[in-house]
Amino acid sequence: MNALSKEQAAPLAAAVSGRVVLPDAPEFDELRKVWNGMVDRHPAAIVQCASADDVAPAIAFARGRGLTISVRGGGHHIAGNSIADGGLVIDFSAMRAVRVDAARRSAAVEPGATLADFDAAVQRHGLVVPVGINSTTGISGLTLGGGFGWLTRKYGLTIDALRSADVITADGEKLCASASENADLFWALRGGGGNFGVVTRYEFEPSPLGPNIVAGLIVYPFAQAKQVLTRYRDFVAGAPEELTAWIVLRHAPPLPFLPADVHGTKVVVVALAYCGDVSQAEVVAAPLHVLGAAHGAHVGEMPYVDWQKAFDPLLAPGARNYWKSHNFTELSDAALDTKIEYAGRLPSPQCEIFIGHLAGAPNRVARNATAYLARDAKFVMNVHARWDDSAQDAECIGWAHDLFRASAPYASGGAYVNFMTEDEGERVAAAYGENYERLREIKRRYDPQNVFHMNQNIKP
Ligand SMILES: Cc1cc2nc3c(=O)[nH]c(=O)nc-3n(C[C@H](O)[C@H](O)[C@H](O)COP(=O)(O)OP(=O)(O)OC[C@H]3O[C@@H](n4cnc5c(N)ncnc54)[C@H](O)[C@@H]3O)c2cc1C
């Protein structure tokens, strides 16, 4: 392992206002941990930035010593690219501030903020930005890959609300990227991941919502899966964009509103959020309650920020995780049958199949308007293989691969870089499709030596 000594790291420590954490420091192990428990990497040093001014010296130091640079926002990417063995981690965990200017409809956020930090700060002003569904996720990686969640049908992807970003390039140059300044870089950042530089600040244009929305879960027996999923598909095709319903096929967690004998059995979960007039929610969402004979339901008015945390307990950090995902423009009967077949043999109690519904605002943006390509996707399937014992690695990963292959004929192509595992490098070009060549051109301009390669890499 290429750990840096205190003497070797001294020039870096002198050049930054944040802390340089070396492997012998007590907090080092905590700082090198990422969400996915399968990733166990040992960097040479971690620079915990205190301000944007720490980034250029960190890049220069790493380049001078030939150290691989990784950039850590919230540490949630499944591939664990925020940490490189023997590299220098540019860590933003101490930079999480959010500044909201409600009059200007502006929310500026530092790159270490989690979605919980961000949601809470913008909600204090009655505002939202569409982000992901797990509040411990970092705003940084989520945004750079695209970003979607409960509000996406109505308000678009996270990148669709991005107004500008401050970026430090591989040469240490400070740039602002927006529609009017460095517009090519701004285009590339919106879906192109961490390929072009280190982002030190994001500015979003939030929309009014809250504090309450109507949201919750309806849980059906797995034996009714075909009927529930078919009716779900038919209903959501005409549902208003204020209503978002996602499907989760899994073993029932011990939710208090479910009878005890349902806990641990296979179920179909409909998770819904309604971001329109709360008085209308019950009527609009009523069909989701009669897709079959439900085991139970817990749907009601609640603070938006609470619903944003609803899935946190099921997605807590530390477990072993492996994902496979596909985009869909429609859910054919055969596509549903495949998901049901594989949900019938979940290899561990924590494995699950997510079907996210995105039809709406994202589909109205042109495929080449941002680097993010899959603007036609109406559904995203994410196969979450998740388990605790490494002895189950092959079984769980194999199940995810088999389901991925069996679903491929019904998928619409492309891929979401934020869901791609370490071994999916060959999918990067497919993820960007006709946007890939333009991304390569921009990469050649801003990072010709591929200094930033710990990501879903766009090769210059
Ligand atoms: C439990 C869970 C739930 C999720 N739910 C959703 C969801 O609902 N919707 C959705 O769209 N996605 C979701 N995701 C995927 C998520 O968007 C990605 O994992 C995302 O990359 C996480 O961002 P992060 O900052 O936490 O990750 P990190 O691992 O810290 O960063 C990921 C990569 O982004 C780049 N990066 C990070 N910060 C910067 C920066 N400041 N400058 C330049 N590059 C940077 C780096 O290449 C880094 O390797 C989920 C992930 C998890 C683990």
Coordinates of C-alpha atoms and ligand atoms in Angstrom, one line a residue:
M1 CA 0.0 0.0 0.0
N2 CA 1.4 3.5 -0.9
A3 CA 0.6 5.3 2.3
L4 CA 2.1 8.8 2.5
S5 CA 4.3 9.6 5.4
K6 CA 3.8 12.8 7.4
E7 CA 7.0 14.3 5.8
Q8 CA 5.8 13.4 2.3
A9 CA 2.4 14.9 2.9
A10 CA 3.8 18.1 4.6
P11 CA 3.7 20.2 1.4
L12 CA 0.1 19.4 0.9
A13 CA -0.8 20.1 4.5
A14 CA 0.9 23.4 4.2
A15 CA -1.0 24.3 1.0
V16 CA -4.5 23.6 2.2
S17 CA -6.7 25.0 5.0
G18 CA -8.5 21.6 5.5
R19 CA -7.0 18.5 7.1
V20 CA -4.7 16.0 5.5
V21 CA -5.6 12.6 7.1
L22 CA -3.0 9.9 6.8
P23 CA -3.5 6.1 7.3
D24 CA -2.3 6.2 10.9
A25 CA -4.9 8.7 12.0
P26 CA -7.8 7.3 14.1
E27 CA -10.5 8.7 11.7
F28 CA -8.8 7.4 8.6
D29 CA -10.8 4.1 8.4
E30 CA -14.1 5.9 8.9
L31 CA -13.2 8.4 6.1
R32 CA -12.2 5.7 3.6
K33 CA -15.5 3.8 4.1
V34 CA -18.1 4.1 1.4
W35 CA -21.8 3.1 1.2
N36 CA -21.1 -0.2 -0.5
G37 CA -19.5 -2.6 2.0
M38 CA -17.9 -4.6 -0.9
V39 CA -15.5 -1.7 -1.4
D40 CA -12.5 -1.8 0.9
R41 CA -9.8 0.5 -0.5
H42 CA -6.8 2.0 1.1
P43 CA -5.8 5.5 -0.2
A44 CA -2.4 7.0 0.4
A45 CA -4.0 10.1 2.0
I46 CA -7.3 11.9 2.3
V47 CA -7.6 15.7 2.1
Q48 CA -10.7 16.8 3.9
C49 CA -11.3 20.1 2.1
A50 CA -12.3 23.1 4.2
S51 CA -12.9 25.4 1.2
A52 CA -12.9 25.4 -2.6
D53 CA -9.4 26.8 -2.4
D54 CA -8.1 23.5 -1.2
V55 CA -8.9 21.7 -4.4
A56 CA -6.3 23.1 -6.8
P57 CA -3.3 22.5 -4.4
A58 CA -4.6 18.9 -3.8
I59 CA -4.8 18.3 -7.6
A60 CA -1.3 19.7 -8.1
F61 CA 0.1 17.7 -5.3
A62 CA -1.4 14.4 -6.5
R63 CA -0.3 15.1 -10.1
G64 CA 3.2 16.0 -9.0
R65 CA 3.6 12.7 -7.1
G66 CA 1.7 10.6 -9.7
L67 CA -1.1 9.7 -7.3
T68 CA -4.5 8.7 -8.6
I69 CA -7.1 11.4 -7.7
S70 CA -10.6 10.4 -6.5
V71 CA -13.3 12.8 -5.5
R72 CA -15.8 12.0 -2.7
G73 CA -19.2 13.7 -2.4
G74 CA -21.4 11.5 -0.4
G75 CA -19.5 8.2 -1.0
H76 CA -22.7 6.4 -2.3
H77 CA -21.7 5.4 -5.8
I78 CA -22.1 1.6 -6.0
A79 CA -18.7 1.3 -7.8
G80 CA -16.8 3.0 -4.9
N81 CA -14.9 5.3 -7.2
S82 CA -14.6 8.0 -4.6
I83 CA -11.7 6.0 -3.1
A84 CA -8.7 4.7 -5.0
D85 CA -6.1 2.3 -3.6
G86 CA -2.9 4.2 -3.1
G87 CA -4.5 7.5 -4.3
L88 CA -5.3 10.9 -3.0
V89 CA -9.0 11.4 -2.0
I90 CA -10.4 14.9 -2.4
D91 CA -13.0 14.6 0.4
F92 CA -15.9 17.1 0.7
S93 CA -17.4 15.6 3.9
A94 CA -16.6 18.9 5.8
M95 CA -18.2 21.1 3.1
R96 CA -21.9 20.7 3.3
A97 CA -23.4 24.2 3.5
V98 CA -26.5 25.2 1.6
R99 CA -27.3 28.9 0.8
V100 CA -30.9 29.7 -0.3
D101 CA -31.9 33.0 -1.9
A102 CA -35.6 32.5 -2.1
A103 CA -36.1 35.9 -3.9
R104 CA -33.8 34.8 -6.7
R105 CA -35.1 31.2 -6.6
S106 CA -31.5 30.1 -6.0
A107 CA -30.1 27.2 -3.9
A108 CA -26.3 27.0 -3.8
V109 CA -24.8 23.9 -2.2
E110 CA -21.3 22.7 -1.4
P111 CA -20.2 19.4 -2.8
G112 CA -20.2 17.4 0.4
A113 CA -23.9 17.9 1.2
T114 CA -26.2 14.9 1.5
L115 CA -29.7 15.0 0.1
A116 CA -30.9 15.3 3.8
D117 CA -28.8 18.5 4.2
F118 CA -30.0 19.9 0.9
D119 CA -33.7 19.0 1.3
A120 CA -33.9 20.4 4.8
A121 CA -32.3 23.7 3.8
V122 CA -34.5 24.4 0.7
Q123 CA -37.6 23.2 2.5
R124 CA -37.1 25.9 5.2
H125 CA -38.0 28.3 2.3
G126 CA -40.9 26.1 1.0
L127 CA -38.8 25.0 -1.9
V128 CA -37.6 21.7 -3.5
V129 CA -35.2 20.4 -6.1
P130 CA -36.0 17.0 -7.5
V131 CA -33.4 14.6 -6.1
G132 CA -33.0 10.9 -5.2
I133 CA -35.0 8.8 -2.7
N134 CA -32.3 8.0 -0.1
S135 CA -31.4 11.0 2.0
T136 CA -27.9 9.9 2.8
T137 CA -26.9 10.1 -0.9
G138 CA -24.5 12.9 -1.8
I139 CA -25.9 15.8 -3.9
S140 CA -22.6 15.8 -5.9
G141 CA -22.5 12.4 -7.5
L142 CA -26.3 12.3 -7.9
T143 CA -26.3 15.5 -9.8
L144 CA -23.3 14.8 -12.1
G145 CA -25.0 11.5 -13.2
G146 CA -28.5 12.9 -13.8
G147 CA -30.5 12.4 -10.6
F148 CA -34.2 11.3 -10.2
G149 CA -36.7 10.6 -7.5
W150 CA -40.2 11.2 -6.3
L151 CA -40.5 14.6 -7.9
T152 CA -39.0 13.9 -11.3
R153 CA -42.2 13.2 -13.2
K154 CA -43.3 16.8 -12.4
Y155 CA -40.1 18.7 -12.0
G156 CA -37.6 16.8 -14.2
L157 CA -34.1 15.4 -13.4
T158 CA -31.8 17.0 -10.8
I159 CA -29.7 18.3 -13.7
D160 CA -32.7 20.0 -15.2
A161 CA -32.8 22.3 -12.2
L162 CA -29.0 23.0 -12.3
R163 CA -28.3 26.6 -13.1
S164 CA -24.5 26.7 -12.7
A165 CA -21.5 24.9 -11.3
D166 CA -18.1 26.1 -10.1
V167 CA -15.4 23.7 -11.4
I168 CA -11.7 23.3 -10.8
T169 CA -10.0 21.7 -13.8
A170 CA -7.1 19.3 -14.0
D171 CA -4.8 22.3 -14.4
G172 CA -6.2 24.0 -11.3
E173 CA -8.2 26.6 -13.3
K174 CA -11.4 27.9 -11.7
L175 CA -14.3 28.0 -14.0
C176 CA -18.0 28.7 -13.7
A177 CA -20.2 26.6 -16.0
S178 CA -23.7 27.7 -17.0
A179 CA -25.8 28.2 -20.0
S180 CA -24.0 31.5 -20.7
E181 CA -20.4 30.7 -19.5
N182 CA -18.4 27.7 -20.6
A183 CA -21.7 26.3 -22.0
D184 CA -20.0 23.1 -23.4
L185 CA -18.7 22.2 -19.9
F186 CA -22.1 22.9 -18.5
W187 CA -23.7 20.6 -21.1
A188 CA -21.1 17.8 -20.2
L189 CA -21.5 18.2 -16.4
R190 CA -25.2 17.4 -16.7
G191 CA -24.9 13.7 -16.9
G192 CA -21.2 13.3 -17.7
G193 CA -20.2 12.5 -14.1
G194 CA -16.9 13.6 -12.6
N195 CA -15.0 13.4 -15.8
F196 CA -14.3 17.1 -16.4
G197 CA -13.1 18.6 -13.2
V198 CA -13.9 18.9 -9.5
V199 CA -17.1 20.7 -8.7
T200 CA -16.9 22.9 -5.7
R201 CA -20.4 24.5 -5.8
Y202 CA -23.7 23.7 -7.5
E203 CA -26.5 26.3 -7.9
F204 CA -30.0 25.0 -8.5
E205 CA -33.3 26.7 -9.4
P206 CA -35.8 25.2 -6.8
S207 CA -39.6 25.1 -7.2
P208 CA -42.2 25.7 -4.5
L209 CA -43.6 22.7 -2.6
G210 CA -44.5 21.5 0.8
P211 CA -44.0 21.4 3.7
N212 CA -46.4 18.4 3.4
I213 CA -47.0 16.0 0.6
V214 CA -49.1 12.8 0.5
A215 CA -47.0 9.7 0.4
G216 CA -46.7 6.1 1.6
L217 CA -46.7 2.4 0.9
I218 CA -49.3 -0.1 -0.2
V219 CA -48.2 -3.7 0.2
Y220 CA -49.6 -6.6 -1.9
P221 CA -49.0 -10.4 -1.6
F222 CA -46.5 -11.6 -4.1
A223 CA -49.0 -14.3 -5.3
Q224 CA -50.9 -11.3 -6.9
A225 CA -47.8 -9.9 -8.6
K226 CA -48.9 -10.3 -12.2
Q227 CA -52.3 -8.6 -11.7
V228 CA -50.8 -5.9 -9.5
L229 CA -48.1 -5.0 -11.9
T230 CA -50.3 -5.1 -15.0
R231 CA -52.9 -2.8 -13.4
Y232 CA -50.1 -0.6 -12.0
R233 CA -48.6 -0.2 -15.5
D234 CA -52.0 0.5 -17.1
F235 CA -52.9 3.1 -14.4
V236 CA -49.7 5.0 -14.3
A237 CA -49.7 5.5 -18.1
G238 CA -52.5 8.0 -17.6
A239 CA -51.8 9.2 -14.0
P240 CA -51.0 13.0 -13.5
E241 CA -47.4 13.9 -13.2
E242 CA -48.0 15.0 -9.6
L243 CA -48.4 11.3 -8.8
T244 CA -45.3 9.1 -8.8
A245 CA -45.5 5.4 -7.9
W246 CA -42.6 3.1 -7.9
I247 CA -42.6 -0.7 -7.4
V248 CA -40.4 -2.7 -5.1
L249 CA -40.4 -6.5 -5.3
R250 CA -38.8 -7.9 -2.1
H251 CA -39.4 -9.6 1.2
A252 CA -41.6 -7.6 3.5
P253 CA -39.7 -5.6 6.2
P254 CA -41.3 -5.7 9.7
L255 CA -43.4 -2.6 9.0
P256 CA -45.8 -1.9 11.9
F257 CA -48.9 -1.6 9.6
L258 CA -48.4 -5.1 8.2
P259 CA -49.7 -8.2 10.1
A260 CA -46.8 -10.1 11.8
D261 CA -47.2 -13.2 9.6
V262 CA -46.6 -11.1 6.5
H263 CA -43.1 -9.9 7.7
G264 CA -40.4 -11.7 5.7
T265 CA -42.8 -13.0 3.0
K266 CA -42.4 -11.9 -0.6
V267 CA -44.5 -8.9 -1.5
V268 CA -45.1 -6.3 -4.1
V269 CA -44.7 -2.8 -2.6
V270 CA -46.2 0.3 -4.3
A271 CA -44.4 3.4 -3.0
L272 CA -46.2 6.6 -3.9
A273 CA -45.7 10.3 -3.5
Y274 CA -48.2 13.0 -4.6
C275 CA -46.8 16.4 -5.0
G276 CA -50.0 18.2 -6.0
D277 CA -52.8 19.7 -3.9
V278 CA -52.9 17.4 -0.8
S279 CA -56.7 17.5 -0.7
Q280 CA -56.8 15.8 -4.1
A281 CA -54.3 13.1 -3.3
E282 CA -56.7 10.4 -2.0
V283 CA -58.9 10.5 -5.1
V284 CA -56.0 10.6 -7.6
A285 CA -54.1 7.7 -5.9
A286 CA -57.2 5.6 -5.2
P287 CA -56.7 3.2 -8.0
L288 CA -53.3 2.2 -6.5
H289 CA -55.2 0.8 -3.5
V290 CA -57.2 -1.6 -5.5
L291 CA -54.5 -3.2 -7.7
G292 CA -55.2 -6.4 -5.7
A293 CA -56.2 -7.3 -2.2
A294 CA -53.5 -5.5 -0.1
H295 CA -51.9 -6.9 3.0
G296 CA -51.9 -3.3 4.3
A297 CA -51.2 0.3 3.5
H298 CA -49.8 3.3 5.2
V299 CA -50.4 6.4 3.1
G300 CA -51.0 9.9 4.4
E301 CA -49.9 13.5 4.7
M302 CA -46.4 14.0 6.0
P303 CA -43.5 16.4 5.7
Y304 CA -41.7 16.0 2.4
V305 CA -38.4 15.8 4.2
D306 CA -39.7 12.8 6.2
W307 CA -40.8 11.0 3.1
Q308 CA -37.3 11.6 1.6
K309 CA -35.9 9.5 4.5
A310 CA -38.5 6.7 4.3
F311 CA -36.2 4.2 2.4
D312 CA -33.1 5.0 4.5
P313 CA -33.4 2.1 6.9
L314 CA -33.6 -0.4 4.0
L315 CA -30.6 1.2 2.2
A316 CA -28.3 1.8 5.2
P317 CA -24.6 1.7 4.5
G318 CA -22.3 -1.2 5.1
A319 CA -24.0 -4.2 3.4
R320 CA -22.5 -5.9 0.4
N321 CA -24.2 -4.5 -2.7
Y322 CA -24.2 -5.2 -6.5
W323 CA -26.6 -3.5 -8.9
K324 CA -27.7 -4.0 -12.5
S325 CA -30.1 -1.7 -14.3
H326 CA -32.0 -1.1 -17.5
N327 CA -34.2 1.7 -18.9
F328 CA -37.6 0.9 -20.4
T329 CA -39.9 3.0 -22.5
E330 CA -42.7 0.5 -21.7
L331 CA -43.3 -2.4 -19.4
S332 CA -44.5 -5.2 -21.7
D333 CA -46.2 -8.3 -20.3
A334 CA -43.0 -10.3 -21.0
A335 CA -40.9 -7.7 -19.2
L336 CA -43.2 -7.9 -16.2
D337 CA -43.1 -11.7 -16.3
T338 CA -39.3 -11.7 -16.2
K339 CA -39.2 -9.5 -13.2
I340 CA -41.8 -11.6 -11.4
E341 CA -39.9 -14.8 -12.2
Y342 CA -36.6 -13.5 -10.7
A343 CA -38.4 -11.9 -7.7
G344 CA -39.7 -15.4 -7.1
R345 CA -36.1 -16.4 -6.3
L346 CA -34.5 -13.5 -4.4
P347 CA -31.2 -15.0 -3.1
S348 CA -31.2 -13.0 0.1
P349 CA -33.7 -11.3 2.4
Q350 CA -32.4 -7.9 1.4
C351 CA -32.3 -8.4 -2.4
E352 CA -34.9 -6.4 -4.3
I353 CA -36.1 -5.2 -7.7
F354 CA -36.9 -1.5 -8.0
I355 CA -39.0 -0.1 -10.8
G356 CA -38.8 3.6 -10.9
H357 CA -41.3 5.7 -12.9
L358 CA -39.9 8.7 -14.7
A359 CA -42.5 9.4 -17.4
G360 CA -43.1 13.2 -17.6
A361 CA -40.8 16.2 -17.5
P362 CA -37.6 14.4 -18.3
N363 CA -39.1 13.1 -21.6
R364 CA -39.8 16.6 -22.8
V365 CA -36.0 17.5 -22.9
A366 CA -34.1 16.6 -26.1
R367 CA -31.7 13.7 -26.0
N368 CA -28.8 16.0 -26.9
A369 CA -29.8 19.0 -24.7
T370 CA -27.6 17.6 -21.9
A371 CA -25.0 14.8 -21.7
Y372 CA -27.7 12.6 -20.0
L373 CA -29.1 10.6 -22.9
A374 CA -32.0 8.4 -21.8
R375 CA -34.7 11.1 -22.1
D376 CA -37.1 8.5 -23.6
A377 CA -37.0 6.3 -20.5
K378 CA -40.3 6.0 -18.7
F379 CA -39.2 3.4 -16.3
V380 CA -35.9 2.4 -14.8
M381 CA -35.4 -1.1 -13.3
N382 CA -32.6 -1.3 -10.7
V383 CA -31.8 -4.8 -9.5
H384 CA -30.4 -4.3 -6.0
A385 CA -28.5 -7.4 -4.9
R386 CA -27.8 -6.9 -1.3
W387 CA -26.5 -9.3 1.3
D388 CA -24.2 -9.4 4.4
D389 CA -22.1 -12.6 4.1
S390 CA -19.3 -12.7 1.5
A391 CA -19.9 -16.4 1.0
Q392 CA -23.1 -15.3 -0.9
D393 CA -21.2 -13.0 -3.3
A394 CA -21.4 -15.3 -6.3
E395 CA -25.0 -16.3 -5.8
C396 CA -26.3 -12.8 -5.4
I397 CA -24.2 -11.3 -8.2
G398 CA -25.1 -14.2 -10.4
W399 CA -28.8 -13.6 -9.8
A400 CA -28.5 -9.9 -10.7
H401 CA -26.6 -10.8 -13.9
D402 CA -29.2 -13.4 -14.9
L403 CA -32.1 -11.0 -14.4
F404 CA -30.2 -8.3 -16.3
R405 CA -29.6 -10.6 -19.2
A406 CA -33.2 -12.0 -19.2
S407 CA -34.6 -8.4 -19.2
A408 CA -32.4 -7.0 -21.9
P409 CA -34.7 -7.9 -24.9
Y410 CA -37.4 -5.6 -23.4
A411 CA -35.2 -2.7 -22.3
S412 CA -34.9 0.5 -24.3
G413 CA -31.1 0.8 -24.3
G414 CA -28.7 3.3 -22.7
A415 CA -27.7 3.0 -19.1
Y416 CA -27.7 5.2 -16.0
V417 CA -24.1 5.9 -15.0
N418 CA -25.1 6.5 -11.4
F419 CA -26.2 2.9 -11.1
M420 CA -23.3 1.3 -12.9
T421 CA -20.9 -1.1 -11.0
E422 CA -17.2 -1.1 -11.3
D423 CA -17.2 -3.9 -13.9
E424 CA -19.5 -2.1 -16.3
G425 CA -16.9 0.2 -18.0
E426 CA -17.9 -1.2 -21.3
R427 CA -21.4 0.3 -20.9
V428 CA -20.2 3.9 -20.6
A429 CA -20.3 4.5 -24.4
A430 CA -23.7 3.0 -24.6
A431 CA -24.9 5.1 -21.7
Y432 CA -24.1 8.2 -23.7
G433 CA -24.9 7.0 -27.2
E434 CA -24.8 9.8 -29.8
N435 CA -23.6 12.2 -27.1
Y436 CA -20.5 10.2 -26.5
E437 CA -18.3 11.8 -29.2
R438 CA -19.1 15.3 -28.0
L439 CA -18.3 14.2 -24.5
R440 CA -14.9 12.9 -25.6
E441 CA -14.2 16.2 -27.4
I442 CA -15.0 18.1 -24.2
K443 CA -12.9 15.7 -22.1
R444 CA -10.0 16.3 -24.5
R445 CA -10.3 20.0 -23.9
Y446 CA -10.6 20.0 -20.1
D447 CA -8.8 16.8 -19.1
P448 CA -6.7 15.5 -22.0
Q449 CA -4.6 13.4 -19.7
N450 CA -7.5 11.8 -18.0
V451 CA -6.5 12.9 -14.5
F452 CA -10.1 12.4 -13.5
H453 CA -10.6 8.7 -14.3
M454 CA -12.1 7.4 -11.1
N455 CA -15.6 7.5 -12.5
Q456 CA -17.6 6.1 -15.4
N457 CA -14.8 7.1 -17.6
I458 CA -15.1 9.0 -20.8
K459 CA -11.7 8.2 -22.5
P460 CA -10.2 11.3 -24.1
Ligands
LIG1 C1 -28.9 3.9 -1.3 C2 -28.8 4.6 -2.6 C3 -29.9 5.2 -3.2 C4 -29.9 5.8 -4.4 N1 -31.0 6.4 -4.9 C5 -30.9 7.1 -6.1 C6 -32.1 7.7 -6.6 O1 -33.2 7.7 -6.0 N2 -31.9 8.4 -7.7 C7 -30.8 8.6 -8.4 O2 -30.7 9.2 -9.4 N3 -29.7 7.9 -7.9 C8 -29.7 7.2 -6.8 N4 -28.6 6.6 -6.3 C9 -27.4 6.6 -7.1 C10 -26.6 7.9 -6.8 O3 -27.1 8.9 -7.6 C11 -25.1 7.7 -7.1 O4 -24.6 6.7 -6.2 C12 -24.3 8.9 -6.9 O5 -23.1 8.8 -7.5 C13 -24.0 9.2 -5.4 O6 -23.4 10.4 -5.2 P1 -22.4 10.6 -4.0 O7 -21.8 12.0 -4.1 O8 -23.0 10.1 -2.8 O9 -21.3 9.5 -4.4 P2 -19.7 9.5 -4.5 O10 -19.4 8.0 -4.5 O11 -19.0 10.4 -3.5 O12 -19.4 10.1 -5.9 C14 -19.6 9.4 -7.1 C15 -18.7 9.9 -8.1 O13 -19.1 11.2 -8.5 C16 -18.0 12.0 -8.8 N5 -18.0 13.1 -7.9 C17 -18.5 13.2 -6.7 N6 -18.4 14.5 -6.2 C18 -17.7 15.2 -7.1 C19 -17.3 16.5 -7.2 N7 -17.5 17.4 -6.3 N8 -16.7 16.9 -8.4 C20 -16.5 16.0 -9.4 N9 -16.8 14.8 -9.3 C21 -17.5 14.3 -8.2 C22 -16.8 11.1 -8.7 O14 -16.4 10.5 -9.9 C23 -17.3 10.0 -7.7 O15 -16.6 8.8 -7.9 C24 -28.6 5.9 -5.1 C25 -27.5 5.4 -4.5 C26 -27.6 4.7 -3.3 C27 -26.4 4.1 -2.7

